[in-house]
Coordinates of C-alpha atoms and ligand atoms in Angstrom, one line a residue:
X1 CA 73.5 82.2 111.8
X2 CA 72.8 78.7 113.0
X3 CA 74.4 76.1 110.9
X4 CA 71.9 73.4 110.1
X5 CA 73.3 70.6 108.0
X6 CA 70.9 68.3 106.2
X7 CA 72.0 65.0 105.4
X8 CA 70.4 61.7 103.8
X9 CA 71.6 58.1 104.5
X10 CA 70.5 54.6 104.0
X11 CA 69.1 52.6 106.8
X12 CA 68.4 49.2 105.4
X13 CA 66.1 49.8 102.5
X14 CA 64.9 53.3 104.0
X15 CA 66.4 56.6 103.3
X16 CA 66.6 58.6 106.4
X17 CA 67.0 62.4 106.4
X18 CA 68.7 63.9 109.6
X19 CA 69.2 67.5 110.5
X20 CA 72.3 68.4 112.2
X21 CA 72.2 71.5 114.6
X22 CA 76.0 72.0 114.9
X23 CA 75.7 74.2 117.9
X24 CA 73.9 71.6 119.8
X25 CA 75.7 68.5 118.6
X26 CA 79.3 69.1 118.1
X27 CA 80.0 65.4 117.6
X28 CA 77.2 64.6 115.4
X29 CA 78.1 62.8 112.1
X30 CA 78.1 64.2 108.9
X31 CA 79.3 63.2 105.3
X32 CA 82.9 63.8 104.9
X33 CA 82.3 66.2 102.2
X34 CA 80.4 68.4 104.6
X35 CA 82.8 68.0 107.4
X36 CA 85.6 69.0 104.8
X37 CA 83.8 72.2 103.7
X38 CA 83.2 73.0 107.3
X39 CA 86.9 72.8 108.0
X40 CA 87.6 75.1 104.9
X41 CA 85.0 77.6 106.3
X42 CA 86.9 77.4 109.7
X43 CA 90.1 78.3 107.9
X44 CA 88.5 81.6 106.9
X45 CA 87.8 80.5 103.3
X46 CA 84.9 82.7 102.0
X47 CA 85.9 83.0 98.2
X48 CA 86.4 79.8 96.0
X49 CA 87.0 79.3 92.2
X50 CA 86.0 76.0 90.8
X51 CA 84.6 73.9 88.2
X52 CA 82.6 71.0 89.4
X53 CA 82.3 67.1 88.8
X54 CA 81.9 64.1 90.6
X55 CA 85.1 64.6 92.8
X56 CA 84.3 68.1 94.0
X57 CA 80.6 68.8 93.6
X58 CA 79.2 67.8 96.9
X59 CA 82.1 69.6 98.8
X60 CA 81.5 72.7 96.7
X61 CA 78.0 72.9 97.3
X62 CA 78.5 72.4 101.1
X63 CA 81.0 75.1 101.4
X64 CA 79.1 77.7 99.0
X65 CA 76.0 77.2 101.4
X66 CA 78.0 78.2 104.7
X67 CA 77.9 81.8 105.7
X68 CA 79.4 84.7 103.6
X69 CA 80.9 82.2 100.9
X70 CA 81.2 83.4 97.4
X71 CA 81.7 80.7 94.8
X72 CA 82.9 81.4 91.4
X73 CA 82.0 78.6 88.8
X74 CA 84.3 79.0 85.8
X75 CA 84.5 77.5 82.2
X76 CA 87.6 75.9 82.3
X77 CA 89.7 74.7 85.4
X78 CA 93.0 76.3 84.3
X79 CA 91.2 79.6 85.1
X80 CA 89.8 78.6 88.5
X81 CA 93.5 78.0 89.7
X82 CA 94.7 81.1 88.0
X83 CA 91.8 83.2 89.6
X84 CA 92.8 81.7 93.0
X85 CA 96.4 82.5 92.4
X86 CA 95.5 86.3 91.7
X87 CA 93.0 86.4 94.4
X88 CA 96.0 85.0 96.9
X89 CA 98.3 87.4 95.4
X90 CA 95.9 90.5 96.0
X91 CA 94.6 89.5 99.3
X92 CA 97.6 88.1 100.9
X93 CA 95.5 85.1 102.0
X94 CA 95.4 81.4 100.8
X95 CA 93.5 81.1 97.5
X96 CA 91.2 78.3 97.1
X97 CA 90.4 76.3 93.7
X98 CA 88.6 73.3 93.3
X99 CA 88.6 70.7 90.5
X100 CA 87.3 67.2 89.8
X101 CA 89.5 64.1 89.7
X102 CA 91.2 63.0 86.4
X103 CA 90.5 65.5 83.7
X104 CA 89.7 68.2 85.9
X105 CA 93.2 67.9 87.8
X106 CA 95.2 67.4 84.7
X107 CA 93.7 71.0 83.2
X108 CA 95.4 73.0 85.9
X109 CA 99.1 71.9 85.4
X110 CA 100.2 75.3 83.8
X111 CA 98.4 77.2 86.5
X112 CA 100.0 75.1 89.2
X113 CA 103.5 75.5 88.0
X114 CA 103.2 79.4 87.8
X115 CA 101.6 79.4 91.2
X116 CA 104.5 77.4 92.5
X117 CA 107.2 79.7 90.9
X118 CA 105.1 82.9 91.9
X119 CA 105.3 81.4 95.7
X120 CA 101.4 81.5 95.9
X121 CA 99.9 80.1 99.1
X122 CA 96.8 78.2 97.6
X123 CA 95.0 75.0 98.3
X124 CA 93.2 72.9 95.5
X125 CA 90.6 70.7 96.6
X126 CA 90.7 67.8 94.1
X127 CA 88.4 64.8 94.0
X128 CA 90.1 61.4 93.7
X129 CA 89.1 58.4 91.9
X130 CA 86.9 56.0 94.0
X131 CA 89.2 53.7 96.4
X132 CA 86.2 51.0 96.4
X133 CA 85.9 50.5 92.7
X134 CA 87.9 48.1 90.6
X135 CA 87.8 50.3 87.5
X136 CA 87.0 54.0 87.2
X137 CA 87.2 56.0 83.7
X138 CA 88.6 59.1 84.9
X139 CA 91.6 57.2 87.1
X140 CA 95.0 58.8 86.8
X141 CA 97.7 58.8 89.2
X142 CA 97.4 62.3 90.3
X143 CA 100.4 62.9 92.7
X144 CA 103.3 62.7 90.2
X145 CA 101.4 65.1 87.9
X146 CA 101.0 67.8 90.9
X147 CA 104.5 67.0 92.3
X148 CA 105.8 67.6 88.8
X149 CA 105.0 71.2 88.9
X150 CA 106.7 71.6 92.2
X151 CA 103.3 71.7 94.1
X152 CA 102.6 69.7 97.0
X153 CA 100.0 66.7 96.9
X154 CA 98.1 65.4 99.8
X155 CA 96.1 62.3 99.5
X156 CA 93.3 61.9 102.2
X157 CA 92.3 58.3 101.6
X158 CA 90.8 57.6 104.9
X159 CA 88.0 59.6 106.7
X160 CA 90.3 59.5 109.7
X161 CA 92.9 61.5 108.3
X162 CA 90.6 64.3 106.4
X163 CA 90.8 66.8 108.9
X164 CA 94.4 66.6 109.7
X165 CA 95.2 66.7 105.9
X166 CA 93.2 69.8 105.6
X167 CA 95.2 71.2 108.4
X168 CA 98.4 70.3 107.1
X169 CA 97.5 71.6 103.5
X170 CA 96.7 75.1 105.1
X171 CA 99.7 75.0 107.3
X172 CA 102.1 73.9 104.4
X173 CA 100.4 76.6 102.1
X174 CA 100.7 79.4 104.7
X175 CA 104.2 78.6 105.9
X176 CA 105.8 77.7 102.7
X177 CA 104.0 79.9 100.3
X178 CA 103.4 77.0 98.0
X179 CA 100.2 75.5 96.3
X180 CA 99.0 72.3 97.9
X181 CA 96.4 69.8 96.1
X182 CA 94.3 67.9 98.3
X183 CA 92.9 64.7 96.8
X184 CA 89.8 63.0 98.7
X185 CA 88.2 59.9 97.0
X186 CA 84.8 60.5 95.8
X187 CA 83.2 57.5 97.5
X188 CA 85.0 58.3 100.9
X189 CA 83.6 61.7 100.8
X190 CA 80.0 60.2 101.1
X191 CA 80.9 58.2 104.4
X192 CA 79.9 59.8 107.8
X193 CA 82.4 61.3 110.1
X194 CA 82.0 62.8 113.4
X195 CA 82.1 66.6 112.8
X196 CA 84.6 67.3 115.7
X197 CA 85.8 70.8 116.3
X198 CA 88.5 71.7 113.4
X199 CA 91.7 73.7 114.6
X200 CA 92.5 76.2 112.0
X201 CA 96.1 76.3 110.7
X202 CA 96.4 79.9 112.2
X203 CA 95.9 78.5 115.4
X204 CA 98.9 76.7 115.2
X205 CA 101.3 78.7 113.4
X206 CA 103.5 80.8 115.2
X207 CA 104.0 84.6 114.1
X208 CA 107.1 84.9 111.9
X209 CA 109.7 86.3 114.0
X210 CA 111.5 89.7 112.7
X211 CA 115.5 89.6 112.6
X212 CA 117.4 92.4 113.0
X213 CA 121.0 92.4 111.4
X214 CA 123.9 91.9 113.7
X215 CA 125.6 95.2 114.5
X216 CA 128.9 93.9 112.8
X217 CA 126.9 93.0 109.6
X218 CA 125.2 96.6 109.8
X219 CA 128.6 98.1 110.2
X220 CA 129.8 96.3 107.1
X221 CA 126.9 97.6 105.0
X222 CA 127.6 101.2 106.4
X223 CA 131.2 100.9 105.3
X224 CA 130.2 99.9 101.8
X225 CA 127.7 102.6 101.5
X226 CA 130.1 105.2 102.7
X227 CA 132.7 104.1 100.2
X228 CA 130.4 104.0 97.4
X229 CA 129.5 107.1 95.2
X230 CA 126.2 106.4 94.0
X231 CA 123.6 104.1 95.7
X232 CA 120.5 102.8 94.1
X233 CA 117.7 101.0 96.1
X234 CA 115.9 98.3 94.7
X235 CA 112.6 97.2 96.5
X236 CA 110.6 93.8 96.0
X237 CA 107.6 92.3 97.2
X238 CA 109.4 91.9 100.8
X239 CA 109.7 95.5 101.0
X240 CA 106.2 96.4 101.2
X241 CA 106.6 96.9 105.0
X242 CA 109.8 98.8 104.6
X243 CA 108.7 101.8 102.3
X244 CA 109.4 104.7 104.6
X245 CA 112.7 103.1 105.8
X246 CA 113.9 102.7 102.2
X247 CA 112.8 106.4 101.3
X248 CA 114.9 107.3 104.3
X249 CA 118.0 105.5 103.1
X250 CA 117.7 106.9 99.5
X251 CA 117.5 110.4 101.4
X252 CA 120.5 109.9 103.6
X253 CA 122.5 108.4 100.7
X254 CA 121.5 110.9 98.0
X255 CA 120.5 107.7 96.1
X256 CA 117.6 106.4 93.8
X257 CA 114.6 104.5 94.5
X258 CA 113.5 101.7 91.9
X259 CA 110.9 99.0 92.4
X260 CA 110.5 95.5 90.8
X261 CA 107.7 95.1 88.4
X262 CA 105.3 93.1 91.1
X263 CA 105.4 96.2 93.2
X264 CA 105.4 99.0 90.7
X265 CA 104.4 102.2 92.4
X266 CA 105.8 101.4 95.9
X267 CA 107.6 104.5 96.0
X268 CA 104.9 106.5 94.0
X269 CA 105.1 110.4 94.9
X270 CA 108.6 110.2 96.4
X271 CA 110.8 112.8 94.7
X272 CA 113.4 110.0 94.3
X273 CA 111.2 107.5 92.6
X274 CA 112.7 106.2 89.3
X275 CA 110.0 103.8 88.7
X276 CA 110.6 100.2 87.9
X277 CA 113.8 98.4 87.4
X278 CA 114.6 95.6 85.2
X279 CA 114.3 94.8 81.5
X280 CA 111.2 96.9 81.6
X281 CA 113.0 100.0 83.0
X282 CA 112.5 103.6 81.8
X283 CA 115.5 104.7 79.6
X284 CA 116.1 107.4 82.1
X285 CA 116.1 104.8 84.9
X286 CA 118.7 102.8 82.7
X287 CA 120.9 105.8 82.7
X288 CA 120.9 106.2 86.1
X289 CA 121.8 102.6 86.9
X290 CA 124.6 102.8 84.4
X291 CA 126.0 105.4 86.9
X292 CA 125.3 103.5 90.2
X293 CA 128.3 101.7 91.7
X294 CA 126.2 100.1 94.7
X295 CA 122.8 98.5 94.7
X296 CA 120.9 97.8 98.0
X297 CA 118.3 95.3 97.3
X298 CA 115.4 95.1 99.6
X299 CA 112.9 92.2 99.8
X300 CA 113.5 91.1 96.4
X301 CA 114.9 87.6 95.4
X302 CA 116.9 89.2 92.5
X303 CA 115.8 87.4 89.4
X304 CA 117.4 87.9 86.1
X305 CA 114.6 90.3 85.0
X306 CA 115.5 92.4 87.9
X307 CA 119.0 93.2 86.6
X308 CA 117.8 92.8 82.9
X309 CA 120.3 89.9 82.6
X310 CA 123.1 91.5 84.7
X311 CA 123.1 94.6 82.3
X312 CA 121.8 97.2 84.7
X313 CA 124.0 96.0 87.3
X314 CA 126.3 93.2 88.4
X315 CA 126.0 90.8 91.2
X316 CA 129.4 92.1 92.9
X317 CA 127.7 95.8 93.2
X318 CA 124.8 94.1 95.3
X319 CA 123.7 94.0 99.0
X320 CA 120.9 91.9 99.3
X321 CA 118.7 92.3 102.5
X322 CA 115.8 89.7 102.8
X323 CA 114.2 87.5 105.5
X324 CA 114.7 84.5 103.3
X325 CA 117.3 85.2 100.6
X326 CA 117.8 82.2 98.1
X327 CA 121.5 82.8 97.7
X328 CA 121.6 81.3 94.3
X329 CA 119.0 82.7 91.9
X330 CA 118.3 82.2 88.2
X331 CA 121.7 80.5 87.6
X332 CA 123.8 82.8 89.7
X333 CA 124.8 84.0 93.1
X334 CA 123.0 87.4 92.9
X335 CA 124.8 89.6 95.3
X336 CA 128.0 90.0 97.0
X337 CA 126.6 90.4 100.7
X338 CA 123.7 88.8 101.8
X339 CA 121.9 90.2 104.9
X340 CA 119.3 87.6 106.4
X341 CA 117.0 90.2 108.4
X342 CA 113.6 91.8 108.3
X343 CA 113.6 94.5 105.5
X344 CA 112.4 97.1 107.7
X345 CA 114.5 96.4 110.8
X346 CA 117.7 96.1 108.6
X347 CA 117.2 99.3 106.6
X348 CA 116.3 101.3 109.7
X349 CA 119.6 100.1 111.7
X350 CA 121.6 100.9 108.4
X351 CA 120.2 104.4 108.4
X352 CA 120.5 104.9 112.2
X353 CA 124.3 103.9 112.0
X354 CA 125.1 105.9 108.8
X355 CA 124.0 109.1 110.7
X356 CA 125.6 111.8 108.7
X357 CA 128.1 109.7 107.0
X358 CA 127.0 109.9 103.1
X359 CA 128.5 108.1 99.9
X360 CA 131.9 109.7 99.3
X361 CA 130.5 111.7 96.4
X362 CA 126.9 113.0 96.6
X363 CA 126.7 115.1 93.7
X364 CA 124.1 112.8 92.1
X365 CA 120.9 114.5 91.1
X366 CA 118.3 111.9 91.5
X367 CA 115.5 114.3 91.7
X368 CA 116.2 115.5 88.3
X369 CA 116.5 111.9 86.9
X370 CA 113.0 111.2 88.7
X371 CA 111.4 114.0 87.2
X372 CA 112.6 113.2 83.7
X373 CA 111.0 109.6 84.4
X374 CA 107.7 111.2 85.1
X375 CA 107.9 113.6 81.9
X376 CA 109.9 112.1 79.0
X377 CA 108.8 108.9 77.1
X378 CA 110.2 105.4 78.5
X379 CA 111.4 104.3 75.0
X380 CA 112.4 106.9 72.2
X381 CA 113.3 104.7 69.6
X382 CA 112.3 105.9 66.3
X383 CA 111.1 104.1 63.1
X384 CA 112.0 105.0 59.6
X385 CA 108.9 103.6 58.0
X386 CA 105.2 105.1 58.7
X387 CA 103.5 102.9 61.1
X388 CA 100.8 100.5 59.8
X389 CA 98.6 101.2 63.2
X390 CA 98.8 102.9 66.4
X391 CA 102.0 103.2 68.2
X392 CA 101.5 101.2 71.5
X393 CA 103.7 103.7 73.4
X394 CA 101.6 106.6 72.6
X395 CA 98.5 104.4 73.3
X396 CA 100.0 103.5 76.7
X397 CA 100.7 107.2 77.4
X398 CA 97.1 108.3 76.4
X399 CA 95.6 105.6 78.5
X400 CA 97.7 106.8 81.8
X401 CA 96.1 110.0 81.2
X402 CA 92.5 109.0 80.8
X403 CA 92.3 105.9 83.2
X404 CA 91.6 107.0 86.9
X405 CA 94.6 106.7 89.1
X406 CA 92.8 104.6 91.6
X407 CA 91.6 101.8 89.4
X408 CA 93.5 98.5 89.8
X409 CA 95.6 97.3 86.8
X410 CA 96.5 93.9 85.8
X411 CA 99.3 93.1 83.4
X412 CA 100.2 89.6 82.0
X413 CA 102.9 88.0 79.8
X414 CA 103.6 88.6 76.1
X415 CA 105.3 91.3 74.0
X416 CA 102.5 94.1 75.0
X417 CA 103.2 93.6 78.6
X418 CA 106.3 96.2 78.4
X419 CA 104.0 98.9 77.0
X420 CA 101.3 98.1 79.7
X421 CA 104.0 98.6 82.5
X422 CA 104.5 102.4 81.8
X423 CA 101.8 103.8 83.9
X424 CA 102.8 106.3 86.8
X425 CA 101.2 107.7 89.7
X426 CA 99.6 104.6 90.7
X427 CA 100.0 102.6 94.0
X428 CA 101.6 99.2 94.3
X429 CA 98.6 97.5 95.7
X430 CA 96.5 98.7 92.7
X431 CA 98.9 96.8 90.3
X432 CA 98.9 92.8 89.8
X433 CA 101.6 91.2 87.6
X434 CA 102.2 87.7 87.9
X435 CA 104.7 86.7 85.0
X436 CA 106.5 83.7 86.7
X437 CA 106.6 80.6 84.3
X438 CA 105.9 83.2 81.4
X439 CA 102.7 81.5 80.4
X440 CA 100.1 83.3 78.4
X441 CA 96.3 82.8 78.5
X442 CA 95.9 83.9 82.2
X443 CA 94.9 87.7 81.9
X444 CA 90.9 87.0 82.3
X445 CA 91.4 84.7 85.3
X446 CA 93.9 87.3 86.9
X447 CA 91.6 90.3 86.3
X448 CA 88.7 88.2 87.8
X449 CA 90.8 87.0 90.8
X450 CA 91.8 90.5 91.5
X451 CA 88.2 91.9 91.2
X452 CA 87.0 89.1 93.4
X453 CA 89.3 90.6 96.1
X454 CA 87.9 94.0 95.8
X455 CA 84.5 94.1 93.9
X456 CA 83.9 97.8 94.2
X457 CA 87.2 98.8 92.5
X458 CA 87.2 98.9 88.7
X459 CA 89.9 96.6 87.5
X460 CA 91.7 97.4 84.1
X461 CA 93.4 94.3 82.4
X462 CA 95.8 94.9 79.6
X463 CA 96.2 91.5 77.5
X464 CA 97.6 90.5 74.0
X465 CA 95.0 89.2 71.4
X466 CA 96.7 85.7 71.5
X467 CA 96.6 85.5 75.2
X468 CA 93.1 86.7 75.4
X469 CA 91.7 84.4 72.9
X470 CA 93.4 81.4 74.9
X471 CA 90.8 81.7 77.6
X472 CA 88.1 83.7 75.9
X473 CA 85.5 81.5 77.5
X474 CA 86.0 83.3 80.8
X475 CA 84.1 86.3 79.4
X476 CA 80.8 84.4 80.0
X477 CA 82.2 83.9 83.8
X478 CA 83.0 87.6 84.0
X479 CA 79.5 88.5 82.8
X480 CA 77.7 86.2 85.1
X481 CA 79.7 87.1 88.1
X482 CA 78.6 90.9 87.8
X483 CA 82.2 92.1 88.4
X484 CA 83.3 95.3 86.6
X485 CA 86.5 94.9 84.5
X486 CA 87.9 96.8 81.5
X487 CA 89.6 94.5 79.1
X488 CA 92.1 96.5 77.1
X489 CA 93.6 94.3 74.1
X490 CA 96.9 95.6 72.6
X491 CA 95.9 93.7 69.4
X492 CA 98.9 93.3 66.8
X493 CA 96.8 90.6 65.1
X494 CA 99.7 88.2 65.9
X495 CA 101.8 86.4 68.6
X496 CA 103.9 89.5 68.9
X497 CA 106.7 88.1 70.9
X498 CA 107.2 85.3 68.1
X499 CA 106.9 87.4 65.1
X500 CA 109.7 89.7 66.1
X501 CA 111.9 87.2 66.8
X502 CA 111.1 85.1 63.8
X503 CA 111.6 88.3 61.5
X504 CA 115.0 88.9 63.2
X505 CA 115.9 85.5 62.5
X506 CA 114.8 85.7 58.8
X507 CA 112.2 82.8 59.4
X508 CA 108.7 82.6 58.2
X509 CA 106.3 84.5 60.5
X510 CA 103.0 82.7 59.0
X511 CA 102.7 80.5 62.1
X512 CA 102.3 83.6 64.4
X513 CA 100.3 86.0 62.3
X514 CA 96.6 85.5 62.6
X515 CA 95.0 89.0 61.7
X516 CA 92.7 90.9 63.8
X517 CA 89.2 89.3 64.1
X518 CA 86.3 91.3 65.5
X519 CA 87.0 91.1 69.3
X520 CA 84.6 93.9 70.0
X521 CA 81.6 91.9 68.3
X522 CA 82.9 88.7 70.3
X523 CA 82.8 90.6 73.6
X524 CA 79.3 92.0 72.7
X525 CA 78.1 88.6 72.1
X526 CA 79.0 87.7 75.6
X527 CA 77.1 90.7 76.8
X528 CA 80.2 93.1 77.4
X529 CA 80.4 96.8 75.8
X530 CA 82.9 96.1 72.8
X531 CA 84.8 98.9 71.1
X532 CA 87.4 98.8 68.4
X533 CA 89.9 101.6 68.7
X534 CA 91.8 102.9 65.7
X535 CA 92.3 106.3 67.0
X536 CA 93.7 107.2 70.7
X537 CA 91.3 110.3 70.6
X538 CA 88.4 107.7 71.2
X539 CA 89.9 106.6 74.4
X540 CA 88.8 109.6 76.8
X541 CA 85.1 109.4 75.7
X542 CA 85.3 105.5 76.1
X543 CA 87.0 105.8 79.7
X544 CA 84.0 108.2 80.6
X545 CA 81.4 105.9 79.3
X546 CA 83.0 102.9 81.3
X547 CA 83.2 104.6 84.5
X548 CA 79.5 105.6 84.3
X549 CA 78.2 102.0 83.1
X550 CA 78.0 99.2 85.4
X551 CA 79.3 96.4 83.3
X552 CA 82.5 95.1 81.9
X553 CA 83.8 96.2 78.6
X554 CA 86.5 95.4 76.0
X555 CA 88.5 98.1 73.8
X556 CA 90.1 96.2 71.0
X557 CA 93.1 98.7 70.3
X558 CA 94.9 98.0 66.9
X559 CA 98.5 98.5 67.5
X560 CA 101.3 98.6 65.1
X561 CA 103.3 95.1 64.9
X562 CA 106.3 97.3 63.8
X563 CA 107.0 98.9 67.1
X564 CA 109.2 96.6 69.3
X565 CA 109.6 96.7 73.0
X566 CA 113.0 97.7 73.9
X567 CA 113.5 94.1 75.7
X568 CA 112.8 92.6 72.3
X569 CA 115.0 95.0 70.5
X570 CA 118.1 94.1 72.7
X571 CA 117.1 90.5 72.6
X572 CA 116.9 90.2 68.9
X573 CA 120.2 92.2 68.4
X574 CA 121.9 89.6 71.0
X575 CA 120.9 86.7 69.1
X576 CA 122.4 87.9 65.9
Ligands
TPP1 C1 101.0 78.9 77.5 C2 102.0 79.5 76.4 N1 102.1 79.1 75.3 C3 102.8 79.7 74.4 C4 103.9 80.7 74.8 C5 104.9 81.3 73.8 N2 104.4 82.7 73.5 C6 105.0 83.9 74.5 S1 104.5 85.3 74.2 C7 103.5 84.6 72.8 C8 102.6 85.5 72.2 C9 101.3 86.0 72.8 O1 100.6 86.6 72.0 P1 99.7 88.1 72.5 O2 98.9 87.5 73.7 O3 98.9 88.3 71.4 O4 100.8 89.0 73.1 P2 101.8 89.9 72.0 O5 103.2 89.1 72.2 O6 101.3 89.9 70.5 O7 101.8 91.2 72.6 C10 103.5 83.0 72.7 C11 102.9 82.3 72.0 C12 103.8 80.9 76.2 N3 104.8 82.0 76.7 N4 103.0 80.4 77.0
MG2 MG1 99.5 89.8 70.0

């Protein structure tokens, strides 16, 4: 398609329109915002999320007009940033959001901090106050706000540095996996600039080398494995390219396979798959961990969530294999042996050297544990009192039975997230859980970002009532976008995470209990299909009608506030 750019400029008192044919006139001048939009397009950006104002509206319109670009206009800037976060996580590419200067930028602090902690490659195009004005009502010093979240701020305050700043932003985002905010003063964006060829970051960045561990280090690991009795393998996001190698390692060591929550399902279907590790692990998986004496952690940064605060295993038991280990994570050195290597190459080298050498005692029947994970409840705690609404554990298992296995699922923070984590027979790339920074109020945005990545795959969002109401305005964005999302609210009429702690501490829970509201009617008001669920027998028929329909739906499932997630039970007991 021919890129014809129409620009208006002032010549004396006359307004002159020029048409720039970019094929013929590579050095033609265009407005800075247009040149910047062309550069983003050259970076391969085809999906953007934003809310416009003076600082970004021209850039956004220019980029949205370029071939194949889809622009999502949201109702709150935080949502744009959170959508770009989920889009980046799902696609593996750089997420792009855009906000105006001043109040547009201040809205995204929580989403930026989350993206930093989740190591999300992202570029946020932000306006800046005009450089030539003596006063501007939306002025704020943007850099310290952004850098305070841990993100990078690049101010491009002269048209001469605009293209190199965009290139730098994408180079940093891709190579360091971090969000970068790019600030361009809004008056400078209206200047003219030669639209020279832009060199995209991927033309500059070399491919990351894949290191094998040294033969000596491999021998050391093999010796530890041979001296161990029961080996458990944990895979994180860095193991996505090493699935078969990890499975082979489990087979040759008679060991178990587990996944961190973000890659739930990575070993789905393997007879040694014990599901997720960490605080949310199945009771049977916890039992297996209690018998393991060696942990091989592959491609995971080993947060405290992964070891459930060192309850499942201790750092001394762990060998960590990662191409970029942190060595100190969540307040401790998380492993006793660190291997800097490519996950697949390292595990393959270990398997090759292990040959027939197995752990000294290999009577561990992991396939029996794996069968129990699939057939027994994840949490068997019983309650003496009759429950005042549905048991969220039974709701989750019913949902697992009625929701097709190839729909994508999105899970968020809050007490209900434990229940929404226990779904089986589903693939890792059909699950998205960004829980870093622990902020509530992201669910709808994450689901929209995930759906924007694969618009033809239905997405199921599991949310709490509190998190949902925090950004309910994005229902309007969802309906306008035409994406198909099933929103499932585990509605306990409260900030569940708070009430359980307040109750345990004997403190009044009045500030955390709100009642149920009529979320189904609200959803219908926005144009979704809305249902209140008080009996899990309703779910099968509702799933059928969602599948057959074309639009989004919300199910407000009334769950009991008496059932505590095991993580919460342990936490409240510890605080006594
Ligand atoms: C932005 C933000 N504000 C406050 C909190 C504290 N907080 C953690 S969980 C939670 C309750 C969430 O309620 P809901 O979404 O209904 O989920 P539930 O815990 O009830 O399952 C709150 C307020 C937080 N994590 N993030
Ligand atoms: Mg709640």
